[in-house]
């Protein structure tokens, strides 16, 4: 993989990319102090076809927003089984870091196209109740995004398998505390993500055709990606 730290680029040139990603667009609009902290701890990554982004069994502090290309999630628990596909505008790698566990799967670049990613070092987020670098609102924003994307994938599964108990198990999870920004909300999202991740891991191993179970997302535009590649490659 090749990478360049974001702070080598003028922040105003990167703002259109930030605006195309839900978590960053919220920071740009409401929490610029958080955005500045992450700007100093983020990088643009280019990975070749077949190259590993994340390796099962390892510990590291990076998570990724996919800007272009397609990633494959490989589980080694049941042999080398492809259990997930990651497309542009999706986030990958955050769960293991949030819960301080080793990577549970390997993530590689799928197909014949390079992958372009925005990599973020989770270190500034610190411990759950540490707000010295990233605010409470910034942490909740990231957790809501991870929960939303995980639940969207589970609901896509449920739509394809309406006679399973998945919908019932999702409904059994505690309800969200509303649009609040306090420690109770932070802890709620933290534990909800853990419960959703356990369901996702269980269901991933039952799938046969992964393309059927991908929730829709809106990737960054080609014009934005072309501009970013021009910045990256000069």
PDB file of N, CA and C in Angstrom, residues 2 25 41-42 47-48 63 78 87 91-92 112 117 120 132 136 138-139 144 153-154 182 192 203 217 224 228 230 234:
ATOM      1  N   UNK A   2       0.378   2.294  -0.619  1.00  0.00           N
ATOM      2  CA  UNK A   2       1.044   3.583  -0.611  1.00  0.00           C
ATOM      3  C   UNK A   2       0.117   4.569   0.093  1.00  0.00           C
ATOM      4  N   UNK A  25     -18.823  14.741   7.008  1.00  0.00           N
ATOM      5  CA  UNK A  25     -19.665  15.891   6.676  1.00  0.00           C
ATOM      6  C   UNK A  25     -20.285  16.501   7.927  1.00  0.00           C
ATOM      7  N   UNK A  41      -4.431  13.019  11.855  1.00  0.00           N
ATOM      8  CA  UNK A  41      -4.218  11.590  12.102  1.00  0.00           C
ATOM      9  C   UNK A  41      -4.874  10.733  11.019  1.00  0.00           C
ATOM     10  N   UNK A  42      -4.933  11.240   9.807  1.00  0.00           N
ATOM     11  CA  UNK A  42      -5.572  10.513   8.711  1.00  0.00           C
ATOM     12  C   UNK A  42      -4.679  10.540   7.479  1.00  0.00           C
ATOM     13  N   UNK A  47      -4.292   1.039  -2.554  1.00  0.00           N
ATOM     14  CA  UNK A  47      -3.952  -0.382  -2.418  1.00  0.00           C
ATOM     15  C   UNK A  47      -4.176  -1.092  -3.738  1.00  0.00           C
ATOM     16  N   UNK A  48      -3.281  -1.995  -4.069  1.00  0.00           N
ATOM     17  CA  UNK A  48      -3.326  -2.726  -5.329  1.00  0.00           C
ATOM     18  C   UNK A  48      -4.310  -3.896  -5.255  1.00  0.00           C
ATOM     19  N   UNK A  63      -8.938   2.624  10.920  1.00  0.00           N
ATOM     20  CA  UNK A  63     -10.144   2.206  10.223  1.00  0.00           C
ATOM     21  C   UNK A  63     -10.249   3.007   8.933  1.00  0.00           C
ATOM     22  N   UNK A  78     -13.969 -20.455   9.563  1.00  0.00           N
ATOM     23  CA  UNK A  78     -14.539 -21.625   8.900  1.00  0.00           C
ATOM     24  C   UNK A  78     -13.767 -21.928   7.607  1.00  0.00           C
ATOM     25  N   UNK A  87     -18.084  -1.676  -0.281  1.00  0.00           N
ATOM     26  CA  UNK A  87     -18.147  -0.839  -1.475  1.00  0.00           C
ATOM     27  C   UNK A  87     -17.849   0.621  -1.128  1.00  0.00           C
ATOM     28  N   UNK A  91     -17.663   2.021   5.543  1.00  0.00           N
ATOM     29  CA  UNK A  91     -16.608   2.074   6.550  1.00  0.00           C
ATOM     30  C   UNK A  91     -16.210   0.649   6.914  1.00  0.00           C
ATOM     31  N   UNK A  92     -14.931   0.424   7.152  1.00  0.00           N
ATOM     32  CA  UNK A  92     -14.453  -0.915   7.492  1.00  0.00           C
ATOM     33  C   UNK A  92     -13.336  -0.809   8.521  1.00  0.00           C
ATOM     34  N   UNK A 112      -9.961  -6.290 -10.147  1.00  0.00           N
ATOM     35  CA  UNK A 112      -8.756  -5.848 -10.849  1.00  0.00           C
ATOM     36  C   UNK A 112      -8.488  -4.354 -10.717  1.00  0.00           C
ATOM     37  N   UNK A 117      -8.663   4.761  -0.416  1.00  0.00           N
ATOM     38  CA  UNK A 117      -9.292   4.795   0.901  1.00  0.00           C
ATOM     39  C   UNK A 117      -8.846   6.016   1.695  1.00  0.00           C
ATOM     40  N   UNK A 120      -8.178   6.450   8.884  1.00  0.00           N
ATOM     41  CA  UNK A 120      -8.221   7.286  10.082  1.00  0.00           C
ATOM     42  C   UNK A 120      -7.636   6.520  11.257  1.00  0.00           C
ATOM     43  N   UNK A 132     -10.583  14.296  25.526  1.00  0.00           N
ATOM     44  CA  UNK A 132      -9.502  15.280  25.452  1.00  0.00           C
ATOM     45  C   UNK A 132      -9.188  15.702  24.021  1.00  0.00           C
ATOM     46  N   UNK A 136     -17.517  14.424  22.869  1.00  0.00           N
ATOM     47  CA  UNK A 136     -18.597  13.460  23.077  1.00  0.00           C
ATOM     48  C   UNK A 136     -19.465  13.371  21.832  1.00  0.00           C
ATOM     49  N   UNK A 138     -18.667  14.061  18.745  1.00  0.00           N
ATOM     50  CA  UNK A 138     -17.919  13.419  17.666  1.00  0.00           C
ATOM     51  C   UNK A 138     -17.891  11.911  17.812  1.00  0.00           C
ATOM     52  N   UNK A 139     -17.715  11.436  19.025  1.00  0.00           N
ATOM     53  CA  UNK A 139     -17.713   9.992  19.262  1.00  0.00           C
ATOM     54  C   UNK A 139     -19.080   9.376  18.980  1.00  0.00           C
ATOM     55  N   UNK A 144     -22.895   6.139  15.825  1.00  0.00           N
ATOM     56  CA  UNK A 144     -24.177   6.070  15.141  1.00  0.00           C
ATOM     57  C   UNK A 144     -23.997   5.598  13.701  1.00  0.00           C
ATOM     58  N   UNK A 153     -27.118  -3.550   6.904  1.00  0.00           N
ATOM     59  CA  UNK A 153     -26.731  -4.831   6.306  1.00  0.00           C
ATOM     60  C   UNK A 153     -27.595  -5.966   6.872  1.00  0.00           C
ATOM     61  N   UNK A 154     -27.844  -5.930   8.178  1.00  0.00           N
ATOM     62  CA  UNK A 154     -28.678  -6.972   8.783  1.00  0.00           C
ATOM     63  C   UNK A 154     -30.110  -6.917   8.249  1.00  0.00           C
ATOM     64  N   UNK A 182     -25.242  12.703  25.427  1.00  0.00           N
ATOM     65  CA  UNK A 182     -24.741  12.623  26.789  1.00  0.00           C
ATOM     66  C   UNK A 182     -24.072  11.265  26.976  1.00  0.00           C
ATOM     67  N   UNK A 192     -24.841  -1.178  21.738  1.00  0.00           N
ATOM     68  CA  UNK A 192     -25.674  -1.584  20.598  1.00  0.00           C
ATOM     69  C   UNK A 192     -24.801  -2.090  19.445  1.00  0.00           C
ATOM     70  N   UNK A 203     -24.589 -14.117  10.986  1.00  0.00           N
ATOM     71  CA  UNK A 203     -25.309 -14.199   9.720  1.00  0.00           C
ATOM     72  C   UNK A 203     -24.372 -14.245   8.523  1.00  0.00           C
ATOM     73  N   UNK A 217     -25.621   2.479  -0.847  1.00  0.00           N
ATOM     74  CA  UNK A 217     -24.911   3.653  -0.350  1.00  0.00           C
ATOM     75  C   UNK A 217     -24.614   4.548  -1.548  1.00  0.00           C
ATOM     76  N   UNK A 224     -14.918  14.187  -7.828  1.00  0.00           N
ATOM     77  CA  UNK A 224     -14.204  14.333  -6.559  1.00  0.00           C
ATOM     78  C   UNK A 224     -13.019  13.385  -6.493  1.00  0.00           C
ATOM     79  N   UNK A 228      -9.052  14.191  -6.131  1.00  0.00           N
ATOM     80  CA  UNK A 228      -8.245  13.631  -5.054  1.00  0.00           C
ATOM     81  C   UNK A 228      -7.022  12.902  -5.621  1.00  0.00           C
ATOM     82  N   UNK A 230      -5.554  13.559  -8.364  1.00  0.00           N
ATOM     83  CA  UNK A 230      -4.631  14.587  -8.850  1.00  0.00           C
ATOM     84  C   UNK A 230      -3.801  15.152  -7.702  1.00  0.00           C
ATOM     85  N   UNK A 234      -0.070  14.172  -7.758  1.00  0.00           N
ATOM     86  CA  UNK A 234       0.579  15.380  -8.248  1.00  0.00           C
ATOM     87  C   UNK A 234       0.337  15.586  -9.721  1.00  0.00           C
TER      88      UNK A 234
END
